[in-house]
């Protein structure tokens, strides 16, 4: 594998883009995110970052965070590709040199950055890869694959140094500069990335003929570069395993390669004449085409009045579809195998409680109860049940299923629901909140090993919580409906991939007296309020009676 310095010999210039904070009281320049790119010949210059005023043009963009700090974005261009490597490596103590309006400054990192991959081994990232890769969103868009080395602040020191207000400004600023919200890629906050596109090809096209027996390759070389003498590895990757594999020497910039059969998913790896992998991509070819077409229909215009009183017109250009196949085509073997794989994947997701669909009905209800029982019984340190419509009956049926006596059980319902009458009528004086309190008292009396706290989200007309969640240890499960009818109608359960934000949100709510209140404290305040209102009503009635008596006395005297 070539070193970064050896790679640099194939490039002609560099571009360095940095987002950073300038702290005026300490005169520190703190890195938020930086990209250093080695650029091959013929690659167009990236857009210049500048701010034009009536008096002067500044080669930067900036936004104030507060009276002491300003966020900046700069982009510098040099004729030396090695400058990108020098910036990526930095100098002593995690420092890098940036140039602002002709002056050099030291750009620092708040934490020791860790390399991925280690030892400056660049990863090849394809722009049509089937792997989700966040780095593609953050780097310049190139028509060919790029190699990437990254340095991360894995402890999150940079991210955690910003307040909520700071993050709002950084979000807006990063979208303006690099067209993405940097805070959606938290792992890159404080990081530095080195990248360089395929140095041999400015573009590569691959297609298959109608008969499915030939692959057409079109190599579009860069100036002063030749792909001739390299090779192409073509592999047919099928549901059951690999099909054919062809290793072809590149002899022309346009080639037609005969293949044994029509591929399902074609993996193509291109090697340079010196053996370096330049491209590694996949493409799917579907044999069972369904041609759908349509003709323009009339324009649909619907007028309605919004809640704010403004009249709004919805305009839709309709179309009248017709299908070239009067009946559904027969599935190919490949499509049937793929559907079987998808069904097995769904079954696997259900077994692992990643995603479960409950179709509704009695059997679905029983299945849902079994799943919830198993999940609650698995909690080892924490159980939080968040449900706007959480009731006393739900506590009996679900909170008591937590089998580990060391687990703290937190219940989060809503003022919006708990203030309502228990039986749904206006005759009963018992509210859902009072019913829940009685249920909790009974449960804790019968089993003192249970550690249950109940709070409600404030908001008499609408709860700030819409969805329903189970927080079990460090996992969060989202429920498509409330626990009181979960599974009886069509609904879903799925495990949230990155639950940290939601867990933090619920923890903040639990500690915030302006957002939540203890159930018994709220009931006591409600009783005082009702008693006060009753006393005021009684005094008002007495005053009204006295007024009438006084008027009569005046009338008699008159």
XYZ file of C-alpha atoms in Angstrom:
558
model
C 0.000 0.000 0.000
C 1.320 3.423 -0.956
C 1.975 6.047 1.712
C 0.222 9.420 1.691
C 3.439 11.063 0.513
C 3.615 8.632 -2.440
C -0.044 9.322 -3.275
C 0.655 13.073 -3.278
C 2.941 12.680 -6.317
C -0.157 11.940 -8.434
C -1.878 15.244 -7.574
C -1.299 18.862 -8.594
C -2.719 21.127 -5.884
C -4.605 21.295 -2.582
C -7.727 22.863 -1.095
C -8.214 23.317 2.656
C -11.593 24.212 4.155
C -11.908 25.006 7.868
C -14.743 25.892 10.213
C -13.395 27.226 13.504
C -14.103 29.435 16.509
C -12.046 32.512 17.343
C -12.025 33.295 21.083
C -11.046 36.943 21.389
C -10.235 36.974 25.104
C -7.640 34.176 24.696
C -6.963 34.753 20.968
C -7.419 31.015 20.389
C -8.557 29.544 17.070
C -10.427 26.292 17.812
C -11.155 23.753 15.073
C -14.777 22.663 14.561
C -14.316 20.717 11.324
C -11.659 20.814 8.584
C -11.208 19.096 5.218
C -7.888 19.007 3.365
C -8.135 17.769 -0.237
C -5.410 16.792 -2.706
C -6.758 17.630 -6.164
C -5.942 15.839 -9.431
C -5.530 17.562 -12.765
C -8.676 18.856 -14.487
C -10.653 18.901 -11.225
C -12.442 22.268 -11.081
C -11.713 24.646 -8.222
C -14.252 24.570 -5.416
C -16.342 27.652 -4.775
C -14.400 30.486 -3.127
C -15.587 31.331 0.386
C -15.886 35.094 0.628
C -17.959 37.911 2.018
C -18.385 40.966 -0.190
C -19.156 44.354 1.325
C -19.379 47.783 -0.272
C -15.838 48.598 0.833
C -13.998 45.281 0.693
C -14.176 41.573 -0.154
C -13.175 39.263 2.717
C -11.958 35.714 1.996
C -14.078 34.245 4.779
C -17.568 33.917 6.195
C -18.295 34.565 9.858
C -21.091 34.603 12.394
C -21.049 35.821 15.991
C -21.680 33.272 18.745
C -21.513 35.842 21.516
C -19.569 38.993 22.415
C -16.365 36.970 22.840
C -16.585 34.263 20.154
C -17.054 34.229 16.387
C -17.402 31.232 14.079
C -15.432 31.459 10.817
C -15.228 29.516 7.553
C -12.239 29.830 5.218
C -11.018 27.984 2.123
C -7.430 28.237 0.898
C -5.915 27.025 -2.391
C -2.269 26.100 -2.974
C -0.282 24.614 -5.866
C 1.333 22.014 -3.610
C -0.667 18.815 -2.880
C 1.654 18.047 0.046
C 0.150 21.069 1.880
C -3.040 19.052 2.401
C -1.058 16.230 4.035
C 0.895 18.709 6.187
C -2.375 20.269 7.404
C -3.895 16.849 8.127
C -0.881 15.698 10.153
C -0.548 19.004 11.975
C 2.413 20.115 13.993
C 3.156 19.610 17.669
C 0.326 19.495 20.247
C -2.480 18.977 17.707
C -1.905 22.369 16.086
C -2.370 23.307 12.437
C -1.590 26.469 10.495
C -4.379 28.462 8.861
C -4.138 31.699 6.934
C -6.691 34.484 7.454
C -6.426 37.605 5.334
C -2.742 36.930 4.695
C -1.865 36.288 8.368
C -0.913 32.860 9.735
C -2.543 31.542 12.917
C -2.375 28.312 14.905
C -5.566 26.251 14.739
C -5.890 24.060 17.834
C -7.961 20.986 18.721
C -9.596 20.749 22.142
C -8.758 17.073 22.427
C -6.226 14.537 21.155
C -7.588 13.325 17.810
C -7.661 9.623 16.992
C -6.965 8.266 13.498
C -9.296 6.010 11.518
C -7.994 4.007 9.784
C -4.782 3.851 11.840
C -1.332 4.555 10.414
C -2.579 6.869 7.651
C -4.065 4.047 5.563
C -6.710 5.779 3.402
C -10.147 4.175 2.962
C -11.619 3.964 -0.547
C -15.150 5.400 -0.515
C -17.337 4.896 -3.575
C -20.005 7.462 -4.362
C -22.437 4.678 -5.327
C -21.600 2.302 -2.491
C -24.435 0.349 -0.876
C -22.883 1.142 2.509
C -24.214 4.149 4.408
C -21.241 6.482 4.722
C -21.643 9.828 6.461
C -18.344 11.139 5.130
C -19.798 11.372 1.617
C -22.251 14.001 2.861
C -19.471 16.099 4.378
C -16.919 15.979 1.568
C -16.963 17.709 -1.833
C -19.129 15.863 -4.358
C -16.920 14.080 -6.897
C -18.049 11.850 -9.829
C -15.471 9.185 -8.929
C -14.399 7.390 -5.758
C -12.277 9.137 -3.144
C -9.766 7.970 -0.566
C -10.187 9.256 2.965
C -8.177 9.482 6.189
C -9.971 10.877 9.249
C -9.027 12.215 12.677
C -11.809 12.127 15.289
C -12.466 13.739 18.659
C -14.027 10.518 19.926
C -14.476 11.831 23.484
C -16.791 14.567 22.190
C -14.852 17.337 23.941
C -15.433 19.767 21.059
C -19.144 19.000 20.780
C -19.693 19.283 24.535
C -17.990 22.666 24.679
C -20.983 24.291 22.930
C -24.257 25.408 24.491
C -27.669 24.760 22.934
C -27.653 28.316 21.563
C -24.161 27.818 20.092
C -25.348 24.659 18.337
C -28.258 26.463 16.719
C -25.856 29.016 15.211
C -23.362 26.313 14.159
C -26.169 24.344 12.508
C -27.274 27.316 10.411
C -23.685 28.339 9.595
C -22.543 24.864 8.492
C -25.563 24.479 6.214
C -24.640 27.782 4.587
C -20.964 26.836 4.120
C -20.894 23.073 3.396
C -24.621 22.514 2.687
C -25.110 20.035 5.549
C -25.909 20.359 9.226
C -22.612 19.424 10.879
C -24.413 18.603 14.123
C -26.077 15.662 12.361
C -22.575 14.177 12.149
C -21.485 14.589 15.752
C -18.579 12.166 15.406
C -16.891 14.638 13.036
C -17.166 17.650 15.370
C -13.598 18.742 16.094
C -12.308 16.371 13.398
C -9.958 16.735 10.446
C -10.338 14.828 7.162
C -7.872 14.293 4.315
C -9.361 13.227 0.974
C -8.267 12.774 -2.642
C -10.282 11.641 -5.669
C -9.331 8.990 -8.239
C -6.236 10.432 -9.927
C -6.547 8.412 -13.160
C -10.217 8.801 -14.102
C -12.370 11.904 -14.080
C -15.405 9.695 -14.747
C -16.313 6.050 -15.291
C -19.457 4.711 -16.983
C -20.731 1.142 -16.857
C -23.830 -0.321 -18.510
C -25.245 -3.628 -19.706
C -26.795 -4.378 -23.089
C -30.460 -5.300 -23.561
C -29.690 -8.997 -23.888
C -27.830 -8.989 -20.568
C -24.766 -10.758 -21.972
C -22.291 -7.879 -22.368
C -20.934 -5.193 -20.038
C -19.964 -1.867 -21.587
C -17.094 0.014 -19.901
C -16.211 3.645 -20.619
C -13.033 5.008 -18.951
C -12.663 8.792 -19.132
C -9.041 9.517 -18.339
C -7.561 12.607 -16.771
C -5.061 14.722 -18.628
C -1.611 13.050 -18.842
C -2.985 9.868 -17.240
C -3.544 6.459 -18.839
C -5.602 3.586 -17.463
C -4.278 1.245 -20.184
C -2.447 -1.650 -18.531
C -4.695 -1.673 -15.495
C -7.318 -4.339 -14.916
C -11.011 -4.773 -14.109
C -12.446 -7.429 -11.806
C -16.145 -8.107 -12.541
C -18.104 -10.277 -10.072
C -21.775 -11.302 -10.286
C -23.041 -11.191 -6.677
C -26.297 -13.095 -6.317
C -28.659 -13.830 -3.410
C -27.234 -17.363 -2.967
C -23.584 -16.342 -3.439
C -21.171 -15.219 -6.158
C -21.823 -16.189 -9.760
C -19.243 -15.583 -12.468
C -15.953 -13.728 -11.896
C -13.941 -12.117 -14.710
C -10.470 -10.588 -14.453
C -9.937 -8.387 -17.518
C -6.860 -6.397 -18.562
C -7.689 -2.846 -19.689
C -6.566 -2.403 -23.294
C -8.829 0.458 -24.430
C -10.739 3.348 -22.882
C -13.978 1.862 -24.241
C -14.437 -1.898 -23.843
C -17.185 -4.457 -24.405
C -16.868 -7.439 -22.064
C -18.902 -10.632 -22.832
C -20.380 -12.177 -19.663
C -21.710 -15.748 -19.146
C -25.186 -14.718 -17.964
C -27.272 -11.729 -17.021
C -26.023 -10.522 -13.599
C -28.141 -9.835 -10.561
C -25.770 -7.391 -8.846
C -22.514 -6.555 -10.560
C -19.473 -5.604 -8.494
C -16.757 -3.858 -10.494
C -13.258 -3.183 -9.132
C -10.844 -1.103 -11.230
C -7.081 -1.294 -10.669
C -4.534 1.228 -11.944
C -1.524 0.007 -13.985
C 0.531 0.000 -10.753
C -2.052 -2.141 -8.926
C -3.835 0.502 -6.800
C -7.609 0.098 -6.444
C -9.262 3.129 -8.058
C -12.955 2.179 -7.986
C -15.066 -0.418 -6.182
C -18.745 -0.192 -7.029
C -21.953 -2.167 -7.319
C -24.869 -1.958 -9.723
C -28.172 -3.864 -9.859
C -29.807 -5.053 -13.070
C -33.496 -6.038 -12.959
C -34.793 -8.492 -15.553
C -38.529 -8.209 -14.811
C -39.266 -4.657 -15.993
C -42.694 -3.096 -15.561
C -43.200 -0.101 -17.789
C -45.555 2.461 -16.308
C -46.570 5.574 -18.184
C -49.208 8.247 -17.868
C -50.864 11.055 -19.764
C -51.580 14.488 -18.374
C -54.952 14.967 -16.709
C -56.895 18.050 -15.585
C -55.428 20.441 -13.019
C -56.876 19.847 -9.548
C -57.651 23.029 -7.591
C -58.906 22.836 -4.016
C -59.502 25.911 -1.855
C -59.757 25.793 1.924
C -59.469 28.170 4.881
C -56.651 27.517 7.355
C -56.933 27.872 11.131
C -55.419 31.350 10.957
C -58.205 32.461 8.615
C -56.002 32.638 5.511
C -57.514 31.139 2.373
C -55.184 28.665 0.650
C -55.393 27.025 -2.769
C -53.867 23.590 -3.396
C -52.922 22.979 -7.031
C -52.032 19.504 -8.327
C -51.273 18.538 -11.914
C -53.033 15.159 -12.190
C -52.131 12.314 -14.524
C -54.036 9.348 -15.918
C -51.802 6.266 -15.732
C -51.860 3.334 -18.067
C -49.815 0.176 -17.643
C -48.101 -1.551 -20.522
C -48.721 -4.854 -18.715
C -52.458 -5.621 -18.387
C -51.653 -8.141 -15.634
C -48.793 -8.410 -13.147
C -45.722 -10.124 -14.643
C -44.532 -13.453 -13.296
C -41.714 -13.024 -10.792
C -38.295 -14.182 -11.923
C -36.282 -16.702 -9.892
C -34.027 -13.876 -8.709
C -36.981 -11.798 -7.512
C -38.508 -14.774 -5.656
C -35.200 -15.487 -3.922
C -34.879 -11.824 -2.940
C -38.428 -11.787 -1.488
C -37.618 -14.914 0.535
C -34.499 -13.200 1.893
C -36.532 -10.127 2.827
C -39.089 -12.258 4.697
C -36.318 -13.973 6.630
C -34.823 -10.560 7.448
C -38.163 -9.345 8.844
C -38.443 -12.500 10.958
C -34.920 -11.925 12.254
C -35.739 -8.284 13.118
C -38.795 -9.467 15.038
C -36.836 -12.081 17.007
C -34.277 -9.431 17.963
C -37.038 -6.906 18.825
C -35.671 -4.435 16.272
C -38.938 -4.116 14.348
C -42.269 -5.895 14.874
C -45.543 -5.356 13.037
C -48.751 -6.256 14.894
C -51.667 -6.594 12.427
C -54.430 -6.177 15.026
C -57.001 -8.565 16.454
C -57.026 -10.869 19.457
C -53.978 -12.959 18.497
C -52.039 -9.764 17.742
C -53.030 -8.356 21.154
C -51.769 -11.471 22.923
C -48.540 -11.416 20.880
C -48.004 -7.761 21.825
C -48.510 -8.525 25.525
C -45.954 -11.338 25.312
C -43.393 -9.066 23.624
C -43.895 -6.208 26.128
C -43.692 -8.654 29.048
C -40.383 -10.017 27.719
C -38.935 -6.539 27.164
C -39.919 -5.218 30.602
C -38.634 -8.390 32.236
C -35.225 -7.841 30.602
C -34.596 -4.453 32.311
C -31.584 -4.543 34.638
C -31.031 -0.947 35.733
C -33.730 1.383 34.437
C -37.292 1.314 33.160
C -39.071 4.463 31.984
C -42.579 4.199 30.527
C -43.514 7.331 28.572
C -47.123 7.437 27.405
C -49.445 10.446 27.265
C -52.395 8.120 28.019
C -50.700 6.022 30.713
C -53.370 5.011 33.250
C -53.641 3.147 36.516
C -54.742 -0.021 34.725
C -51.633 0.149 32.512
C -49.438 0.307 35.612
C -50.980 -2.918 36.929
C -50.616 -4.691 33.583
C -47.143 -3.468 32.626
C -45.069 -1.771 35.367
C -45.472 -4.822 37.593
C -43.806 -6.980 34.907
C -40.360 -5.543 35.730
C -38.861 -8.553 37.494
C -35.514 -7.126 38.654
C -36.095 -5.548 42.089
C -33.063 -3.261 41.641
C -34.657 -1.505 38.676
C -36.016 2.004 39.203
C -39.380 2.357 37.406
C -40.324 5.839 36.232
C -43.795 6.520 34.854
C -44.425 9.574 32.705
C -48.037 10.369 31.829
C -49.681 13.741 31.080
C -51.785 16.371 32.812
C -53.892 16.486 29.650
C -55.036 12.880 30.257
C -54.909 12.500 34.047
C -57.248 15.465 34.694
C -60.038 13.672 32.786
C -62.750 11.729 34.613
C -61.990 8.066 35.027
C -65.294 6.686 33.675
C -65.525 9.253 30.871
C -68.631 10.924 32.278
C -69.136 14.285 33.904
C -70.982 12.667 36.811
C -67.986 10.879 38.354
C -65.634 12.937 40.520
C -62.752 10.424 40.199
C -60.084 11.468 37.680
C -57.521 9.253 35.957
C -54.877 10.894 38.129
C -56.675 9.966 41.354
C -57.245 6.440 40.038
C -53.525 6.112 39.219
C -52.571 7.282 42.707
C -54.879 4.685 44.315
C -53.448 1.943 42.091
C -49.867 2.899 42.979
C -50.705 2.958 46.679
C -52.239 -0.506 46.436
C -49.328 -1.971 44.419
C -46.629 -0.570 46.708
C -48.516 -1.808 49.763
C -48.653 -5.338 48.345
C -45.027 -5.422 47.128
C -42.595 -3.043 48.802
C -39.730 -4.225 46.556
C -41.150 -2.190 43.689
C -39.464 1.197 43.200
C -41.975 3.273 41.262
C -42.126 7.026 40.720
C -44.890 8.713 38.744
C -44.795 12.144 37.141
C -46.888 13.904 34.547
C -45.976 16.270 31.749
C -47.614 19.655 32.260
C -50.008 20.990 29.649
C -53.737 21.003 30.312
C -54.802 21.208 26.640
C -52.046 19.273 24.876
C -49.172 17.061 26.007
C -45.636 17.950 24.771
C -45.167 14.185 24.210
C -46.873 12.605 21.201
C -45.242 9.192 20.682
C -44.924 6.401 23.253
C -41.585 5.021 24.429
C -40.131 2.359 26.674
C -36.646 3.183 27.960
C -35.077 -0.053 29.192
C -31.494 0.321 30.411
C -29.783 1.971 27.412
C -32.304 0.851 24.789
C -35.397 2.754 23.629
C -38.426 1.151 22.003
C -41.038 3.220 20.181
C -44.657 2.059 20.304
C -47.099 2.923 17.545
C -50.020 3.181 19.972
C -50.664 3.621 23.686
C -50.191 0.685 26.024
C -53.907 0.573 26.862
C -54.688 -0.903 23.428
C -51.274 -1.893 22.129
C -51.605 -4.713 19.598
C -55.405 -4.685 19.401
C -55.254 -2.564 16.242
C -52.583 -2.499 13.520
C -49.431 -0.980 15.027
C -45.658 -1.371 15.267
C -42.796 -1.564 17.749
C -39.241 -0.734 16.818
C -35.939 -0.185 18.579
C -34.428 3.259 18.021
C -30.881 2.954 16.585
C -29.354 5.932 18.459
C -31.467 6.555 21.575
C -29.157 8.993 23.393
C -31.035 12.166 22.379
C -34.393 10.796 23.419
C -33.026 9.485 26.730
C -31.465 12.893 27.439
C -34.747 14.617 26.549
C -36.762 12.471 28.956
C -34.145 12.927 31.710
C -34.314 16.711 31.198
C -38.107 16.629 31.407
C -37.982 14.529 34.572
C -35.698 17.042 36.314
C -37.425 20.197 35.023
C -40.149 21.485 37.386
C -41.555 23.588 34.559
C -42.113 20.485 32.415
C -43.106 17.770 34.897
C -44.581 17.443 38.367
C -44.853 14.559 40.826
C -48.255 12.852 40.623
C -49.168 13.235 44.308
C -47.961 16.835 44.424
C -50.130 17.650 41.421
C -53.161 15.928 42.988
C -52.677 17.917 46.199
C -52.438 21.167 44.245
C -55.581 20.202 42.326
C -57.425 19.496 45.611
C -56.368 22.865 47.000
C -57.465 24.542 43.773
C -60.873 22.798 43.878
C -61.293 23.629 47.575
C -60.360 27.257 46.938
C -62.771 27.488 44.022
C -65.531 25.915 46.150
C -64.889 28.417 48.948
C -64.956 31.327 46.516
C -68.202 30.053 45.016
C -69.718 29.732 48.499
C -68.645 33.270 49.433
C -70.011 34.567 46.133
C -73.368 32.893 46.761
C -73.510 34.275 50.300
C -72.674 37.726 49.031
C -75.394 37.428 46.399
C -77.969 36.443 49.064
C -76.927 39.323 51.326
C -77.260 41.733 48.430
C -80.810 40.550 47.786
C -81.737 40.845 51.497
C -80.207 44.315 51.655
C -82.215 45.431 48.597
C -85.439 44.161 50.202
C -84.708 46.029 53.445
C -84.128 49.235 51.529
C -87.359 48.686 49.615
C -89.371 48.128 52.887
C -87.939 51.275 54.459
C -88.783 53.244 51.341
